[in-house]
Amino acid sequence: MKITPANAESFLAKPSVPVVVLYGVDRGQVIERATRLARLVVEDIDDPFCVSRFPAEGLADSPARLIEEVSSTPMMGGRRLVWVRDADDKAEVPLRLLLDKPPGGDWMLIIEAGNLEAKSRLRKLAETAPMAAAVACYVSEGADLQRLVAGWLREAGRTASRDALDLLIQRLPPDRLAQRQELDKVLTYIGPAPRLEAEDVEACLQDQGTARLDEACLLAASGQVAALDAALQRLLTSEDNLPTSLLRAAQRHLIRLRQAQFAVQSGEPVDMAMKALRPEVFFRHKTAFAAQLRLWPTRLLDEALARMVQAEAATRSTGAPADLIACRALMDIARRAAALNTRAI
């Protein structure tokens, strides 16, 4: 049975088959979902009489082990849980043997796997066998991640401001377990306070590298040449892989400006155009971002974006120092914005 992302949560709440293969790039989500399933089967997932947990390594040499483990009767009665970790296609033959002649009794087999491609034998077996299901664990992004975090906050009896939620989405790592740990850190930081604010997220989950890159892009598009020069000097001494990260950050900033500008030209108020961006403009940057929307004409924004793309290509092809290419590109943007500011006065 192939479980789609849209149906994953309802299936995991009430699995309809005894064999579940969890796979995907989000290792933390695989572990979290496996643990959730295990707790539906047994009260204590560490009970050695009801639960057998072991790595998949060695199954290929002992393909009958799955059948033996599943067939084992718990000493004190109850359901039997077999939990296999770190599986790959080598587990396909042992699983096929089990599914061809499934033992009787009340049991469940949970298999944690890595990122199984569509052609994976283990994944295909779990998707097609009547007694099995394959559940993909993809990295949550955008609206999906926002709904996930909002749900976690509700579970904790907390709410969050729009700015806090947007900033939290930006700062959380991609792995599901790491996301929960970071959110727990923020909730511990605010103590009994019922509402999470952006200042709390910024103080607790400060991403200095990303913040410095965003600040440099904001300075460039605002035309603050001297301040940008100082910011770039700080970045040169503190950031690894600066040319690519800086130019990509500048491209994202200019694209967001262009998206908001299109909305404004279509009749949307500036504040609503910024609010519609995902993630929403950081609350401390809103004044500068709004000023940039009014400053940059569409044609020059498009030219600036093309300049950043060309600069990134030049860092890989010209042989010139990549740091110098990236910093010059940002300074060109700043000088153009400064000239626009002069005309506007």
Tab-separated table of C-alpha atoms in Angstrom:
chain	number	residue	atom	x	y	z
A	1	MET	CA	0.000	0.000	0.000
A	2	LYS	CA	1.387	3.378	-1.011
A	3	ILE	CA	0.572	6.059	1.544
A	4	THR	CA	0.517	9.546	0.066
A	5	PRO	CA	1.774	12.545	2.090
A	6	ALA	CA	-1.825	13.791	2.308
A	7	ASN	CA	-2.957	10.525	3.920
A	8	ALA	CA	0.104	9.837	6.057
A	9	GLU	CA	-1.141	11.326	9.322
A	10	SER	CA	-4.532	9.588	9.212
A	11	PHE	CA	-2.861	6.272	8.368
A	12	LEU	CA	-0.296	6.593	11.163
A	13	ALA	CA	-3.063	7.347	13.650
A	14	LYS	CA	-4.813	4.070	12.754
A	15	PRO	CA	-2.606	1.774	10.611
A	16	SER	CA	-4.589	-0.787	8.660
A	17	VAL	CA	-1.741	-3.237	7.940
A	18	PRO	CA	0.781	-4.975	10.238
A	19	VAL	CA	3.922	-4.071	8.244
A	20	VAL	CA	4.965	-0.432	7.818
A	21	VAL	CA	8.092	0.737	6.007
A	22	LEU	CA	9.022	4.334	6.810
A	23	TYR	CA	11.568	5.881	4.455
A	24	GLY	CA	12.862	9.255	3.278
A	25	VAL	CA	15.491	11.955	3.556
A	26	ASP	CA	14.092	13.302	6.831
A	27	ARG	CA	15.700	10.837	9.232
A	28	GLY	CA	14.193	12.589	12.230
A	29	GLN	CA	10.680	12.241	10.814
A	30	VAL	CA	11.261	8.533	10.145
A	31	ILE	CA	12.278	8.005	13.774
A	32	GLU	CA	9.439	10.148	15.143
A	33	ARG	CA	6.797	8.337	13.111
A	34	ALA	CA	8.236	4.929	13.960
A	35	THR	CA	8.125	5.799	17.657
A	36	ARG	CA	4.545	7.012	17.349
A	37	LEU	CA	3.512	3.770	15.659
A	38	ALA	CA	5.339	1.683	18.268
A	39	ARG	CA	3.416	3.368	21.080
A	40	LEU	CA	0.161	2.329	19.430
A	41	VAL	CA	1.265	-1.298	19.719
A	42	VAL	CA	2.821	-1.489	23.200
A	43	GLU	CA	2.663	0.647	26.333
A	44	ASP	CA	6.410	0.492	26.949
A	45	ILE	CA	8.530	0.586	23.799
A	46	ASP	CA	11.560	-0.481	25.868
A	47	ASP	CA	9.890	-3.646	27.172
A	48	PRO	CA	12.216	-6.487	26.031
A	49	PHE	CA	9.439	-9.082	26.442
A	50	CYS	CA	7.148	-7.420	23.891
A	51	VAL	CA	9.558	-5.463	21.716
A	52	SER	CA	12.450	-6.625	19.562
A	53	ARG	CA	14.590	-3.795	18.180
A	54	PHE	CA	17.595	-4.443	15.984
A	55	PRO	CA	19.445	-3.031	12.950
A	56	ALA	CA	18.743	-4.472	9.504
A	57	GLU	CA	22.406	-5.389	9.085
A	58	GLY	CA	22.664	-9.171	8.991
A	59	LEU	CA	19.101	-9.818	7.813
A	60	ALA	CA	20.365	-10.754	4.366
A	61	ASP	CA	22.475	-13.518	5.936
A	62	SER	CA	19.612	-14.676	8.181
A	63	PRO	CA	16.476	-14.035	6.121
A	64	ALA	CA	14.304	-16.167	8.415
A	65	ARG	CA	14.987	-13.922	11.395
A	66	LEU	CA	12.031	-11.642	10.682
A	67	ILE	CA	9.655	-14.590	10.747
A	68	GLU	CA	11.216	-15.873	13.982
A	69	GLU	CA	11.013	-12.468	15.679
A	70	VAL	CA	7.411	-11.839	14.618
A	71	SER	CA	6.340	-15.362	15.632
A	72	SER	CA	7.777	-15.034	19.130
A	73	THR	CA	5.022	-14.872	21.780
A	74	PRO	CA	5.418	-12.196	24.478
A	75	MET	CA	6.052	-13.801	27.872
A	76	MET	CA	3.359	-11.731	29.589
A	77	GLY	CA	0.934	-11.749	26.659
A	78	GLY	CA	-0.111	-8.771	24.576
A	79	ARG	CA	0.952	-7.615	21.143
A	80	ARG	CA	4.350	-8.288	19.603
A	81	LEU	CA	6.386	-5.434	18.105
A	82	VAL	CA	9.398	-5.976	15.856
A	83	TRP	CA	11.296	-2.779	15.040
A	84	VAL	CA	14.039	-2.819	12.394
A	85	ARG	CA	16.399	0.128	11.897
A	86	ASP	CA	18.634	1.302	9.045
A	87	ALA	CA	17.086	-0.907	6.381
A	88	ASP	CA	17.828	-0.849	2.660
A	89	ASP	CA	17.052	-3.120	-0.286
A	90	LYS	CA	18.858	-6.014	1.397
A	91	ALA	CA	15.811	-6.299	3.665
A	92	GLU	CA	13.523	-6.981	0.697
A	93	VAL	CA	14.104	-10.771	0.614
A	94	PRO	CA	13.495	-11.316	4.369
A	95	LEU	CA	10.366	-9.156	4.201
A	96	ARG	CA	9.094	-11.033	1.150
A	97	LEU	CA	9.527	-14.352	2.992
A	98	LEU	CA	7.476	-12.989	5.890
A	99	LEU	CA	4.715	-11.623	3.661
A	100	ASP	CA	4.490	-14.813	1.591
A	101	LYS	CA	3.651	-16.852	4.726
A	102	PRO	CA	2.712	-14.385	7.486
A	103	PRO	CA	2.592	-15.854	11.011
A	104	GLY	CA	-0.599	-15.733	13.010
A	105	GLY	CA	-0.990	-13.711	16.177
A	106	ASP	CA	-1.173	-10.034	17.010
A	107	TRP	CA	1.995	-8.341	15.839
A	108	MET	CA	3.396	-5.360	14.005
A	109	LEU	CA	6.632	-4.912	12.071
A	110	ILE	CA	8.065	-1.406	11.724
A	111	ILE	CA	10.970	-0.907	9.331
A	112	GLU	CA	12.968	2.323	9.325
A	113	ALA	CA	14.775	2.940	6.035
A	114	GLY	CA	16.774	5.668	4.375
A	115	ASN	CA	15.861	7.498	1.184
A	116	LEU	CA	14.467	4.688	-0.983
A	117	GLU	CA	14.173	5.672	-4.636
A	118	ALA	CA	11.156	4.719	-6.747
A	119	LYS	CA	13.003	1.708	-8.164
A	120	SER	CA	13.900	0.388	-4.695
A	121	ARG	CA	12.885	-3.260	-4.264
A	122	LEU	CA	12.013	-2.775	-0.592
A	123	ARG	CA	9.847	0.243	-1.340
A	124	LYS	CA	8.067	-1.484	-4.252
A	125	LEU	CA	7.310	-4.516	-2.089
A	126	ALA	CA	5.854	-2.380	0.710
A	127	GLU	CA	3.775	-0.385	-1.788
A	128	THR	CA	2.275	-3.451	-3.498
A	129	ALA	CA	1.944	-6.137	-0.796
A	130	PRO	CA	-1.578	-6.344	0.713
A	131	MET	CA	-0.263	-6.581	4.298
A	132	ALA	CA	2.302	-3.769	4.029
A	133	ALA	CA	2.467	-0.022	3.583
A	134	ALA	CA	5.208	2.391	2.536
A	135	VAL	CA	5.175	5.853	4.110
A	136	ALA	CA	7.468	8.534	2.685
A	137	CYS	CA	8.989	11.010	5.128
A	138	TYR	CA	9.777	14.163	3.212
A	139	VAL	CA	11.205	17.354	4.654
A	140	SER	CA	8.331	19.653	5.631
A	141	GLU	CA	8.532	23.092	4.027
A	142	GLY	CA	6.447	26.212	3.582
A	143	ALA	CA	2.803	25.900	4.551
A	144	ASP	CA	3.232	22.264	5.612
A	145	LEU	CA	5.945	23.178	8.097
A	146	GLN	CA	3.889	26.118	9.327
A	147	ARG	CA	0.910	23.844	10.028
A	148	LEU	CA	3.177	21.334	11.743
A	149	VAL	CA	4.742	23.918	14.052
A	150	ALA	CA	1.368	25.516	14.777
A	151	GLY	CA	0.108	22.066	15.805
A	152	TRP	CA	3.074	21.539	18.115
A	153	LEU	CA	2.404	24.914	19.715
A	154	ARG	CA	-1.247	23.988	20.280
A	155	GLU	CA	-0.164	20.730	21.919
A	156	ALA	CA	2.002	22.783	24.265
A	157	GLY	CA	-0.906	25.153	25.018
A	158	ARG	CA	0.843	28.121	23.390
A	159	THR	CA	0.190	30.543	20.561
A	160	ALA	CA	2.569	32.583	18.431
A	161	SER	CA	2.395	35.927	16.703
A	162	ARG	CA	2.545	35.894	12.890
A	163	ASP	CA	6.061	37.358	12.958
A	164	ALA	CA	7.200	34.760	15.507
A	165	LEU	CA	5.810	31.874	13.472
A	166	ASP	CA	7.379	33.134	10.236
A	167	LEU	CA	10.751	33.646	11.898
A	168	LEU	CA	10.540	30.247	13.568
A	169	ILE	CA	9.940	28.608	10.165
A	170	GLN	CA	13.020	30.367	8.805
A	171	ARG	CA	15.267	29.327	11.679
A	172	LEU	CA	14.229	25.688	12.162
A	173	PRO	CA	16.533	22.990	10.733
A	174	PRO	CA	15.129	20.558	8.131
A	175	ASP	CA	15.256	17.425	10.309
A	176	ARG	CA	12.025	16.690	12.224
A	177	LEU	CA	13.655	15.672	15.529
A	178	ALA	CA	15.937	18.694	15.435
A	179	GLN	CA	12.886	20.892	14.788
A	180	ARG	CA	11.162	19.555	17.905
A	181	GLN	CA	14.308	20.099	19.957
A	182	GLU	CA	14.657	23.686	18.763
A	183	LEU	CA	10.994	24.421	19.476
A	184	ASP	CA	11.342	22.909	22.952
A	185	LYS	CA	14.320	25.208	23.486
A	186	VAL	CA	12.192	28.254	22.615
A	187	LEU	CA	9.309	27.135	24.841
A	188	THR	CA	11.696	26.589	27.720
A	189	TYR	CA	13.118	30.059	27.110
A	190	ILE	CA	9.726	31.806	27.359
A	191	GLY	CA	8.737	29.840	30.476
A	192	PRO	CA	5.020	30.032	31.344
A	193	ALA	CA	4.291	32.837	28.851
A	194	PRO	CA	1.294	31.776	26.718
A	195	ARG	CA	2.363	33.593	23.541
A	196	LEU	CA	5.579	33.336	21.534
A	197	GLU	CA	6.897	36.586	20.064
A	198	ALA	CA	9.453	37.175	17.302
A	199	GLU	CA	11.900	38.628	19.830
A	200	ASP	CA	11.844	35.311	21.720
A	201	VAL	CA	12.683	33.321	18.588
A	202	GLU	CA	15.410	35.754	17.610
A	203	ALA	CA	16.994	35.613	21.056
A	204	CYS	CA	16.815	31.834	21.351
A	205	LEU	CA	17.438	30.613	17.806
A	206	GLN	CA	19.728	33.276	16.484
A	207	ASP	CA	21.271	32.263	13.169
A	208	GLN	CA	24.169	34.663	13.008
A	209	GLY	CA	25.313	33.608	9.541
A	210	THR	CA	21.918	33.990	7.875
A	211	ALA	CA	21.216	37.205	9.770
A	212	ARG	CA	24.493	38.755	8.568
A	213	LEU	CA	23.806	37.780	4.951
A	214	ASP	CA	20.268	39.199	5.095
A	215	GLU	CA	21.601	42.395	6.649
A	216	ALA	CA	24.161	42.799	3.848
A	217	CYS	CA	21.469	42.352	1.189
A	218	LEU	CA	19.224	44.873	2.927
A	219	LEU	CA	22.068	47.401	3.085
A	220	ALA	CA	22.881	46.865	-0.597
A	221	ALA	CA	19.308	47.369	-1.830
A	222	SER	CA	18.958	50.432	0.415
A	223	GLY	CA	22.070	52.088	-1.041
A	224	GLN	CA	24.047	52.210	2.208
A	225	VAL	CA	27.467	51.857	0.569
A	226	ALA	CA	29.708	52.527	3.578
A	227	ALA	CA	27.680	50.320	5.919
A	228	LEU	CA	27.652	47.535	3.316
A	229	ASP	CA	31.422	47.741	2.906
A	230	ALA	CA	31.873	47.277	6.668
A	231	ALA	CA	29.356	44.391	6.703
A	232	LEU	CA	31.166	42.644	3.845
A	233	GLN	CA	34.479	42.933	5.656
A	234	ARG	CA	32.939	41.221	8.679
A	235	LEU	CA	31.467	38.484	6.480
A	236	LEU	CA	34.812	37.845	4.789
A	237	THR	CA	36.357	36.949	8.134
A	238	SER	CA	33.467	34.879	9.499
A	239	GLU	CA	31.617	33.040	6.717
A	240	ASP	CA	32.623	29.884	4.870
A	241	ASN	CA	31.687	29.624	1.177
A	242	LEU	CA	30.828	33.342	1.233
A	243	PRO	CA	30.591	34.017	-2.548
A	244	THR	CA	27.817	31.481	-3.203
A	245	SER	CA	25.868	32.116	0.012
A	246	LEU	CA	26.072	35.893	-0.416
A	247	LEU	CA	25.018	35.937	-4.060
A	248	ARG	CA	22.195	33.453	-3.434
A	249	ALA	CA	20.950	35.571	-0.521
A	250	ALA	CA	21.031	38.666	-2.752
A	251	GLN	CA	19.079	36.845	-5.463
A	252	ARG	CA	16.429	35.771	-2.945
A	253	HIS	CA	16.108	39.322	-1.649
A	254	LEU	CA	15.713	40.799	-5.126
A	255	ILE	CA	13.204	38.120	-6.150
A	256	ARG	CA	11.131	38.863	-3.042
A	257	LEU	CA	11.244	42.573	-3.868
A	258	ARG	CA	10.103	41.793	-7.406
A	259	GLN	CA	7.233	39.590	-6.152
A	260	ALA	CA	6.024	42.251	-3.728
A	261	GLN	CA	6.427	44.948	-6.374
A	262	PHE	CA	4.251	42.989	-8.803
A	263	ALA	CA	1.537	42.787	-6.135
A	264	VAL	CA	1.787	46.533	-5.481
A	265	GLN	CA	1.545	47.297	-9.209
A	266	SER	CA	-1.597	45.145	-9.279
A	267	GLY	CA	-3.197	47.426	-6.683
A	268	GLU	CA	-2.158	45.687	-3.450
A	269	PRO	CA	-1.147	47.985	-0.550
A	270	VAL	CA	2.547	47.778	0.310
A	271	ASP	CA	1.981	46.279	3.774
A	272	MET	CA	-0.305	43.588	2.358
A	273	ALA	CA	2.167	42.785	-0.427
A	274	MET	CA	4.908	42.233	2.155
A	275	LYS	CA	2.581	40.213	4.378
A	276	ALA	CA	1.813	37.877	1.464
A	277	LEU	CA	5.470	36.908	1.010
A	278	ARG	CA	6.546	33.543	2.410
A	279	PRO	CA	8.312	33.783	4.690
A	280	GLU	CA	6.890	37.163	5.574
A	281	VAL	CA	9.333	40.062	5.748
A	282	PHE	CA	11.117	40.030	9.115
A	283	PHE	CA	9.482	42.590	11.391
A	284	ARG	CA	12.710	44.571	11.892
A	285	HIS	CA	13.234	44.829	8.124
A	286	LYS	CA	9.741	45.941	7.127
A	287	THR	CA	10.458	49.691	7.027
A	288	ALA	CA	13.576	49.260	4.869
A	289	PHE	CA	11.879	46.707	2.612
A	290	ALA	CA	8.907	49.011	2.013
A	291	ALA	CA	11.283	51.878	1.171
A	292	GLN	CA	13.086	49.633	-1.336
A	293	LEU	CA	9.790	48.779	-3.013
A	294	ARG	CA	9.225	52.462	-3.628
A	295	LEU	CA	12.847	53.068	-4.644
A	296	TRP	CA	13.511	50.406	-7.274
A	297	PRO	CA	11.743	50.500	-10.658
A	298	THR	CA	10.921	47.135	-12.197
A	299	ARG	CA	13.495	47.387	-14.978
A	300	LEU	CA	16.367	48.077	-12.591
A	301	LEU	CA	15.304	45.298	-10.236
A	302	ASP	CA	15.429	42.871	-13.146
A	303	GLU	CA	18.866	44.183	-14.134
A	304	ALA	CA	20.123	43.835	-10.559
A	305	LEU	CA	18.917	40.248	-10.380
A	306	ALA	CA	20.623	39.446	-13.685
A	307	ARG	CA	23.818	40.997	-12.305
A	308	MET	CA	23.731	38.631	-9.306
A	309	VAL	CA	23.162	35.580	-11.526
A	310	GLN	CA	26.046	36.598	-13.801
A	311	ALA	CA	28.301	37.162	-10.797
A	312	GLU	CA	27.565	33.677	-9.450
A	313	ALA	CA	28.448	32.179	-12.840
A	314	ALA	CA	31.652	34.237	-12.909
A	315	THR	CA	32.789	32.822	-9.554
A	316	ARG	CA	32.901	29.381	-11.203
A	317	SER	CA	34.260	30.238	-14.630
A	318	THR	CA	36.540	33.285	-14.758
A	319	GLY	CA	39.305	32.265	-12.390
A	320	ALA	CA	39.094	35.628	-10.595
A	321	PRO	CA	38.865	35.604	-6.762
A	322	ALA	CA	35.286	34.562	-5.978
A	323	ASP	CA	35.079	36.699	-2.823
A	324	LEU	CA	36.032	39.779	-4.836
A	325	ILE	CA	33.436	39.030	-7.548
A	326	ALA	CA	30.630	38.589	-5.003
A	327	CYS	CA	31.494	41.691	-2.964
A	328	ARG	CA	31.819	43.858	-6.080
A	329	ALA	CA	28.399	42.677	-7.266
A	330	LEU	CA	26.794	43.692	-3.957
A	331	MET	CA	28.610	47.031	-3.987
A	332	ASP	CA	27.335	47.679	-7.541
A	333	ILE	CA	23.780	47.174	-6.268
A	334	ALA	CA	24.422	49.520	-3.354
A	335	ARG	CA	25.811	52.246	-5.621
A	336	ARG	CA	22.828	51.934	-7.951
A	337	ALA	CA	20.433	52.228	-4.994
A	338	ALA	CA	22.382	55.234	-3.671
A	339	ALA	CA	21.998	56.922	-7.055
A	340	LEU	CA	18.268	56.203	-7.007
A	341	ASN	CA	18.050	57.710	-3.525
A	342	THR	CA	19.767	60.888	-4.754
A	343	ARG	CA	17.268	61.254	-7.582
A	344	ALA	CA	14.380	60.753	-5.185
A	345	ILE	CA	15.480	63.660	-2.958
